[in-house]
Coordinates of C-alpha atoms and ligand atoms in Angstrom, one line a residue:
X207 CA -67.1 74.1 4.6
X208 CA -70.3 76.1 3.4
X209 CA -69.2 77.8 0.6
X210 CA -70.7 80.8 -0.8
X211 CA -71.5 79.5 -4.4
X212 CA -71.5 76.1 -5.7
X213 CA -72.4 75.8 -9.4
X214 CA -75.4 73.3 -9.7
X215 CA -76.1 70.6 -12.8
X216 CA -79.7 69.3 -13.2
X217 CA -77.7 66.2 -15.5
X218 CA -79.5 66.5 -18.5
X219 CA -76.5 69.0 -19.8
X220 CA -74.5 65.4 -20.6
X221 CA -77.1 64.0 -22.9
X222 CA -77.6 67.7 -24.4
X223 CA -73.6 68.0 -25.1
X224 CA -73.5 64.2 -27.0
X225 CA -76.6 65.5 -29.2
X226 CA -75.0 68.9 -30.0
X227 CA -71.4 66.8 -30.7
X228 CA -72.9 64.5 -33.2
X229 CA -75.0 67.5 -34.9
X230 CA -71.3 68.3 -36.1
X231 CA -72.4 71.8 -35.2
X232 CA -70.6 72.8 -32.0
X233 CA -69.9 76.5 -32.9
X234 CA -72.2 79.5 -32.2
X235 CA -75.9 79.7 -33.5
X236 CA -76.2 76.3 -33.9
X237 CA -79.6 74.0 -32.8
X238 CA -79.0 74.7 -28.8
X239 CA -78.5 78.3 -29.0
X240 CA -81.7 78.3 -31.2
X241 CA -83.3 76.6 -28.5
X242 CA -82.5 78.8 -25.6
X243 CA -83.2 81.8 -27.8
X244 CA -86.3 80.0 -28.7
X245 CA -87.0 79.3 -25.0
X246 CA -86.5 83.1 -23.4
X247 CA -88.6 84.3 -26.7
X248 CA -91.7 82.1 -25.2
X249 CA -91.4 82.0 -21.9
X250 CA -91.0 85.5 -21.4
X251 CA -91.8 87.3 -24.3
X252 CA -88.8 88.6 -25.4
X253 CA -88.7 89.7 -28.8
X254 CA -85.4 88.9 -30.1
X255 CA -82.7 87.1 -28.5
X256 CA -79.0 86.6 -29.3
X257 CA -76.7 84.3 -27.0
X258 CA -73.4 86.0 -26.1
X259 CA -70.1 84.6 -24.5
X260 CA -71.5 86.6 -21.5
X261 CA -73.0 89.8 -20.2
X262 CA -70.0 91.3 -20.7
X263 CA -70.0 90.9 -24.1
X264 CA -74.0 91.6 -24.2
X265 CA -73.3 95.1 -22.9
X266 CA -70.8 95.8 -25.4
X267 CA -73.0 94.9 -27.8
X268 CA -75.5 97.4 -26.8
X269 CA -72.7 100.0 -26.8
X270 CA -72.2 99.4 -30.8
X271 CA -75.6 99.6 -31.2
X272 CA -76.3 102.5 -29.2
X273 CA -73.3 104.4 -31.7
X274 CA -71.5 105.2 -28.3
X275 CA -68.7 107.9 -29.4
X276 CA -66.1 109.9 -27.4
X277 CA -67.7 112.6 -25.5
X278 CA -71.1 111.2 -24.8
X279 CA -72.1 110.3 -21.2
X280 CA -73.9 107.1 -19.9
X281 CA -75.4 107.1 -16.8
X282 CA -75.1 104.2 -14.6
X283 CA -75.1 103.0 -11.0
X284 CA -71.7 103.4 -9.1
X285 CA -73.3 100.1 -6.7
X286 CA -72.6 97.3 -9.7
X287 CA -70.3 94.8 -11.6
X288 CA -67.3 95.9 -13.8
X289 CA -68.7 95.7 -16.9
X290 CA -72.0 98.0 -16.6
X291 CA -69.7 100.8 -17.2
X292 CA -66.8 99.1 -18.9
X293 CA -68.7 98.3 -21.6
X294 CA -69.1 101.5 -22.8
X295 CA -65.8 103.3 -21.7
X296 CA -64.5 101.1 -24.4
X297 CA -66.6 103.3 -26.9
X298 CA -65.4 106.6 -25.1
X299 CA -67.9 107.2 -23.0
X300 CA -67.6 109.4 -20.2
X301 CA -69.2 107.2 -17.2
X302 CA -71.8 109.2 -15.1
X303 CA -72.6 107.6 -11.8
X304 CA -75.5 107.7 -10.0
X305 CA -76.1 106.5 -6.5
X306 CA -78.0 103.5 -4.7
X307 CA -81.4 104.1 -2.9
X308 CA -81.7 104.4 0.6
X309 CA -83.8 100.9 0.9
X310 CA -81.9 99.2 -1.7
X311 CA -78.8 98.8 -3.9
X312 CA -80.4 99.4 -6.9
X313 CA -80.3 103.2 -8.3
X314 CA -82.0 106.2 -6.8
X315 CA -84.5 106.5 -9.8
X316 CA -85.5 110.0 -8.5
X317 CA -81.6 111.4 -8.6
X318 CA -81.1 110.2 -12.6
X319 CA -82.5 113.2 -14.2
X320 CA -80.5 115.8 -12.8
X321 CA -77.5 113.7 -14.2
X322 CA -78.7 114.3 -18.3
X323 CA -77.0 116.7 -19.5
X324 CA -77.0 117.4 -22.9
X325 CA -74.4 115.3 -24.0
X326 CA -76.2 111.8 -22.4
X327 CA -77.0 108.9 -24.6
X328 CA -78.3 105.9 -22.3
X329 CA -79.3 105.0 -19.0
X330 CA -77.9 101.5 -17.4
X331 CA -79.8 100.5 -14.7
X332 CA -79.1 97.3 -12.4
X333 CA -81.9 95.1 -11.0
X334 CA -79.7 94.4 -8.4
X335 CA -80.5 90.9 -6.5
X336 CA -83.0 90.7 -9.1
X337 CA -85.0 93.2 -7.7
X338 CA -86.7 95.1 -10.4
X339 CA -85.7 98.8 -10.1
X340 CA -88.8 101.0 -10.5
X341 CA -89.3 101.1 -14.6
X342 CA -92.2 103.1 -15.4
X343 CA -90.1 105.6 -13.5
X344 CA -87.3 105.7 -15.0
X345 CA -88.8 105.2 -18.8
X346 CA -90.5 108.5 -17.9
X347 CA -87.4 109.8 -17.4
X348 CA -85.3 108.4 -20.5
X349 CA -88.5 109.4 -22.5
X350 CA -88.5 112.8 -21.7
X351 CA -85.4 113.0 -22.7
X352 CA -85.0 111.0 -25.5
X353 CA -82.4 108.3 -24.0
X354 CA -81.9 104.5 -24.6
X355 CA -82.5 102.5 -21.6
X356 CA -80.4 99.6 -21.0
X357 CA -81.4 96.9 -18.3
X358 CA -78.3 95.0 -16.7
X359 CA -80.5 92.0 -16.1
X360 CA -77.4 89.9 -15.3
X361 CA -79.2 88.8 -11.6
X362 CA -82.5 89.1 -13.1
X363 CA -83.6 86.4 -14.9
X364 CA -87.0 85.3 -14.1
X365 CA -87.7 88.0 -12.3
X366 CA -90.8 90.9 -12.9
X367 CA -92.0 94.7 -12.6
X368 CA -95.5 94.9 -11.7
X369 CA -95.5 91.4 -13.7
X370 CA -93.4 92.4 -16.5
X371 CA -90.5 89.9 -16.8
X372 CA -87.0 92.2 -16.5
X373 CA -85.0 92.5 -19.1
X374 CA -87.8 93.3 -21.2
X375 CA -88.4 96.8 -20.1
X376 CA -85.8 98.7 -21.4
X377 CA -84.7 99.0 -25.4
X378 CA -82.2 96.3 -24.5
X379 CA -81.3 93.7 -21.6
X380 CA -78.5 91.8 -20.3
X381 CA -78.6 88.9 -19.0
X382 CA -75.4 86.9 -17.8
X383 CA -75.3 83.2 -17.5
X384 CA -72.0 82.9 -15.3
X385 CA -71.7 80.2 -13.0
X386 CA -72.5 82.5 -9.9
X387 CA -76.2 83.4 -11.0
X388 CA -79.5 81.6 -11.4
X389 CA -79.1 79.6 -14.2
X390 CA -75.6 79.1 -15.8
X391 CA -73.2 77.7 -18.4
X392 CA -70.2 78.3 -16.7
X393 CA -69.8 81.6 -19.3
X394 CA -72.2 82.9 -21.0
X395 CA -74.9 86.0 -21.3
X396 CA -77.8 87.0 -23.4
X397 CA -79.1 90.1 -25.3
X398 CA -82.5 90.9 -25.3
X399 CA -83.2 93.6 -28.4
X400 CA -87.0 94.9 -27.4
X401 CA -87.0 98.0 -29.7
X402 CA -87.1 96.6 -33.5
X403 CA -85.2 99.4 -34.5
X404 CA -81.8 97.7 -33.5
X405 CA -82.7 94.3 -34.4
X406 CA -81.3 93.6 -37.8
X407 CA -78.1 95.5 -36.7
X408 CA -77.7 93.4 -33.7
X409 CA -77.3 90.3 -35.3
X410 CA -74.7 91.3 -37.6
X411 CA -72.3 92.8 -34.5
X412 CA -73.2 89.5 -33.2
X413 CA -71.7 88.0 -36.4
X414 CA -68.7 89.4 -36.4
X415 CA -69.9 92.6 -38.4
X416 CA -70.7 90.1 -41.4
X417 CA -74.5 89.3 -42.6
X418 CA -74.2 85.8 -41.9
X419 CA -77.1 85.1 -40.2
X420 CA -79.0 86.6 -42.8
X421 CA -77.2 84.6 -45.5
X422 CA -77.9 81.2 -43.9
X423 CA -81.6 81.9 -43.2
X424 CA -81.5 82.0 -47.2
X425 CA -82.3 85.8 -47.8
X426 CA -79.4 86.6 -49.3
X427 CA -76.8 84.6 -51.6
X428 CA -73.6 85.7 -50.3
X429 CA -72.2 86.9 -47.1
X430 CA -69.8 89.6 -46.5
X431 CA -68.2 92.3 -44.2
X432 CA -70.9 94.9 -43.5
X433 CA -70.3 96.9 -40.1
X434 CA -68.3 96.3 -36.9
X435 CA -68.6 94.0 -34.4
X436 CA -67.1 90.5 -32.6
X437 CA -67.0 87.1 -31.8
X438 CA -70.0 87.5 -30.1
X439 CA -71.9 84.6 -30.3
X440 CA -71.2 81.7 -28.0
X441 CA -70.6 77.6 -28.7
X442 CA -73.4 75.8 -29.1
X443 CA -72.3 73.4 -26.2
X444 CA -72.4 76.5 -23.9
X445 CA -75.8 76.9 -25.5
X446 CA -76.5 72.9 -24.3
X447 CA -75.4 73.3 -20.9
X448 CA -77.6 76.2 -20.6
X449 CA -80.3 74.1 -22.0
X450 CA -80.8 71.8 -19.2
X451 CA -80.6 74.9 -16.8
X452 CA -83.7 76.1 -18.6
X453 CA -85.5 73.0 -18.7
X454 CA -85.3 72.6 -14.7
X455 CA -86.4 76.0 -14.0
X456 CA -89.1 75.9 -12.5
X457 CA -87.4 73.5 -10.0
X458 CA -84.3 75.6 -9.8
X459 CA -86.4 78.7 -8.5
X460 CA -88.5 77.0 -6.5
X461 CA -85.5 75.9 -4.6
X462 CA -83.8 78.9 -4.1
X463 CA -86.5 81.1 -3.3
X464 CA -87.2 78.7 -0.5
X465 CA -83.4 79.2 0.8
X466 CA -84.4 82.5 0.7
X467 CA -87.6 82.2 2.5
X468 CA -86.3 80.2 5.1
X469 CA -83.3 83.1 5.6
X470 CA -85.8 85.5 5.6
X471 CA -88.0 83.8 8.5
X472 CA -84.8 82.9 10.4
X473 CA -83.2 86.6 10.6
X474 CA -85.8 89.6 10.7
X475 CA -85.0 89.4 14.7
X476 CA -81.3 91.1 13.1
X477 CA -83.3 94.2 12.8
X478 CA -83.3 95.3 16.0
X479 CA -80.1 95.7 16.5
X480 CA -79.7 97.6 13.0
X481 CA -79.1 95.2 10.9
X482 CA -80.6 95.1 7.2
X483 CA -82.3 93.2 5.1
X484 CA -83.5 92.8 1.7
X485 CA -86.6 95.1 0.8
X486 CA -88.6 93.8 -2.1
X487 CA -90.6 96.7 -3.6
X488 CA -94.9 96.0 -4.3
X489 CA -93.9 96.5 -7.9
X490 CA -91.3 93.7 -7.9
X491 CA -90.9 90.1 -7.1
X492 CA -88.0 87.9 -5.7
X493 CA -85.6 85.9 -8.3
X494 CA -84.3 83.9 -5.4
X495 CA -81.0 85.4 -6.7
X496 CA -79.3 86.2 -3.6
X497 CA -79.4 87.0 0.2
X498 CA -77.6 89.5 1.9
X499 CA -77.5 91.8 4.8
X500 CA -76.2 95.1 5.6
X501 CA -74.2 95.5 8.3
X502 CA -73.7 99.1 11.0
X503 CA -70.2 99.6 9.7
X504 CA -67.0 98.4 7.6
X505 CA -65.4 97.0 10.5
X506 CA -68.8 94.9 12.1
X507 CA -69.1 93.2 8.6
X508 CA -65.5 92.2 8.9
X509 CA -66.2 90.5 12.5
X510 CA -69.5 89.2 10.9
X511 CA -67.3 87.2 7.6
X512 CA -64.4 86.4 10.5
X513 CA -66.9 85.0 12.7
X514 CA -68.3 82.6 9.6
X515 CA -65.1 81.7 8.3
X516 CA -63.8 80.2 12.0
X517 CA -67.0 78.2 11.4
X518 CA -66.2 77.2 8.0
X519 CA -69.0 79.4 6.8
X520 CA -67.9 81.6 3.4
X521 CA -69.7 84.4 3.4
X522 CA -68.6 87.4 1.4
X523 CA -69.0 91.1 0.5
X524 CA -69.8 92.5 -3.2
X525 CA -69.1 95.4 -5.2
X526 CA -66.2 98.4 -4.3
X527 CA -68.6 101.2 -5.6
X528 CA -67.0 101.9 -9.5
X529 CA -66.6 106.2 -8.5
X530 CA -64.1 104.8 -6.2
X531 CA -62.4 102.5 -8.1
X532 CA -58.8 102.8 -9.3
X533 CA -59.6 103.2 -13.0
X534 CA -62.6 105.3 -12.8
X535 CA -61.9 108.0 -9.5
X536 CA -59.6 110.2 -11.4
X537 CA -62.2 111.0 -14.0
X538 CA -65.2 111.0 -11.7
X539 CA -66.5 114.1 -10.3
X540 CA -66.7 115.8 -7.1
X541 CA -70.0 114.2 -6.3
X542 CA -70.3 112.2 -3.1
X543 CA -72.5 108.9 -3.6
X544 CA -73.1 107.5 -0.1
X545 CA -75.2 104.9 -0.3
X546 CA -72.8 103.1 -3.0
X547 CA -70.4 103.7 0.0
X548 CA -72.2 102.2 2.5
X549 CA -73.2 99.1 0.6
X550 CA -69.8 98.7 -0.4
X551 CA -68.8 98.7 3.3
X552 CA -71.5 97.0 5.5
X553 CA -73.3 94.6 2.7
X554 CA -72.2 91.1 3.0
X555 CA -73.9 87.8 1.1
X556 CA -74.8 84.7 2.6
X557 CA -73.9 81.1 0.8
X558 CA -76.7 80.8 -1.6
X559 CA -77.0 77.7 -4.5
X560 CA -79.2 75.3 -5.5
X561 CA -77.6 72.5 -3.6
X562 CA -77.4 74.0 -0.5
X563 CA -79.2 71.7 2.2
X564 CA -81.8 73.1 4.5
X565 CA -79.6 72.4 7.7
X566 CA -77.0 74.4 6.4
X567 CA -79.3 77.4 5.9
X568 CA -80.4 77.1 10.0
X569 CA -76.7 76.9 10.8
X570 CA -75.7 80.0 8.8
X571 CA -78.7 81.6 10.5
X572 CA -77.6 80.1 13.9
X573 CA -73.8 81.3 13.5
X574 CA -75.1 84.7 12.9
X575 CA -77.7 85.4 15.2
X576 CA -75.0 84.2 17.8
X577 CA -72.3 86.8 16.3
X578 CA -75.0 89.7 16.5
X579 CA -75.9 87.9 20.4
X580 CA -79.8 87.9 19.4
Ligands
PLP730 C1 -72.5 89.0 -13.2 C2 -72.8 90.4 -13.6 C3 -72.2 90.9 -14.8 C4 -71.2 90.2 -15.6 O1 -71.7 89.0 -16.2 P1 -70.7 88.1 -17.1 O2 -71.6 87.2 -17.7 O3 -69.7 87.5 -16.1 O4 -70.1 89.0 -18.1 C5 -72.6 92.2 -15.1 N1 -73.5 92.9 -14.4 C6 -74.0 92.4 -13.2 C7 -74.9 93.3 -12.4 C8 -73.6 91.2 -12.8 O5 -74.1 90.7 -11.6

């Protein structure tokens, strides 16, 4: 079996854990989360960083600090994960959804502004893929209006805008460090707080709502309950898994943006017969993150997975656009978003992870080429 994700360990992660056990500090902000924080703060020029349990949590975060309240309205892409919206429905928000672009999942930057009303707060976008949605665009936009701009970077890391690293566009970023994305800890997410203005704050929601963080850094002499917030922060031995992850980067990326390249020199043919394909934008580069294609129709993707499966290839499909969704149609508008319905029909990803051996990228290829008889 090929399966669509397997989890990879460069090895150093065992080492990493012993030295994190024996510090007697396993818990959060401890000498491996100050590492990776430490790490993302020089490599890419992030100005603050604060380790979460995941993205999840990372989003939430920027909901408290954002003083989400009943009755505003975030706008956010109906094409994404769960949590982009959840996040801040949880405050009371009133979720408005904007639709994908023609060429790519990410958000149609040129339908957000007639979305503002004057009751909107923030902006999520998604760089979805890890494909950078156009940013000087859209912090026009949010400018112009005076909105907060937060980047769902969860696919993004290591990934740019016209050589800006993602996740350090917007006044905050998300990253996620589950096991299905670039680099991983199992769980676990970052916040990236680019606009000063919610930095102190953030480490105290990150803290539980106490000043801790302040109080062991020596700058005051006792800690107490000062705001809201949560358990935040994650274990340090999260933080030492992640660790290694960060040390073998370079060779991480280079490996899976050449399962990438090789996909994308084995199926271009595909487009003939209608088939598409990623798009990367000149103002964006490729993560690596994943590869997908989008199918004619609902029921030619099902053949497509069918086909793989019988040949012990997993391939599988991604979001159910959020206007649609269970929870969230009752309260959505009347507004059709069609592109988030055809991506949630006819998009379907192809196995993708470190490990996955160059053979096995010819035979996906192979097996599909033959379904599509090219
Ligand atoms: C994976 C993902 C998330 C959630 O990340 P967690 O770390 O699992 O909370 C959120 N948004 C997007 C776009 C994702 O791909």
């Amino acid at each position: 079996m090929i399966p669509f994700n397997r989890p990879y360990f460069p090895g150093e992660e065992i080492d990493y854990l012993n030295q994190s056990i024996s510090s007697g500090h396993v818990s959060g902000n401890g000498i491996f989360t100050k590492r990776c924080q430490e790490y993302f703060r020089e490599k890419w020029g992030f100005r603050k960083c604060l380790l979460t349990t995941s993205c999840t949590d990372a989003l939430e975060m920027c909901a408290l600090l954002l003083n989400i309240k009943p009755g505003d309205e975030v706008i956010v892409p109906s094409y994404t994960f769960v949590s982009s919206a959840l996040a801040f429905v949880r405050e009371g928000a009133k979720i408005v959804f904007a639709d994908s672009r023609a060429d790519h999942p990410g958000v149609n930057e040129d339908a957000l502004e007639s979305l503002i009303t004057q009751r909107t707060k923030a902006i999520v976008v998604v760089h979805y893929a890890g494909v950078a949605c156009d940013m000087d665009k859209i912090m026009t936009i949010a400018e112009r209006h005076g909105l907060a701009v937060v980047e769902d970077a969860a696919q993004a890391v290591d990934g740019y805008y016209k050589g800006r690293p993602l996740g350090g566009i917007g006044h905050l970023g998300c990253f996620s460090f589950h096991e299905t994305k670039n680099i991983h800890c199992g769980e676990g997410g970052m916040l990236a707080i680019n606009d000063e203005k919610y930095q102190e704050r953030a480490e105290i929601l990150w803290e539980k709502g106490t000043n801790r963080a302040q109080f062991f850094r020596g700058e005051i002499n006792k800690y107490g309950w000062v705001d809201v917030g949560s358990s935040f922060l994650a274990s340090d031995l999260n933080a030492a898994v992640l660790f290694a992850q960060l040390k073998n980067l370079e060779e991480i990326q280079n490996k899976r943006k050449s399962i990438w390249t090789a996909y994308q020199r084995n199926l271009p043919v595909l487009e003939k017969c209608g088939v598409g394909l990623p798009e990367i934008p000149a103002y964006a580069t490729n993560n690596g993150h994943m590869f997908y294609l989008i199918c004619d129709s609902l029921d030619q993707r099902s053949r497509l997975i069918q086909h793989l499966r019988e040949r012990n290839i997993h391939s599988v499909f991604h979001y159910q656009a959020l206007h649609r969704s269970p929870f969230y149609a009752p309260r959505h508008d009347e507004r059709l978003l069609p592109e988030a319905d055809r991506y949630t029909a006819c998009l379907v990803r192809l196995p993708f992870y470190v490990d996955l051996e160059v053979e096995d990228v010819e035979k996906v290829s192979a097996e599909i080429l033959r379904f599509f008889e090219v």
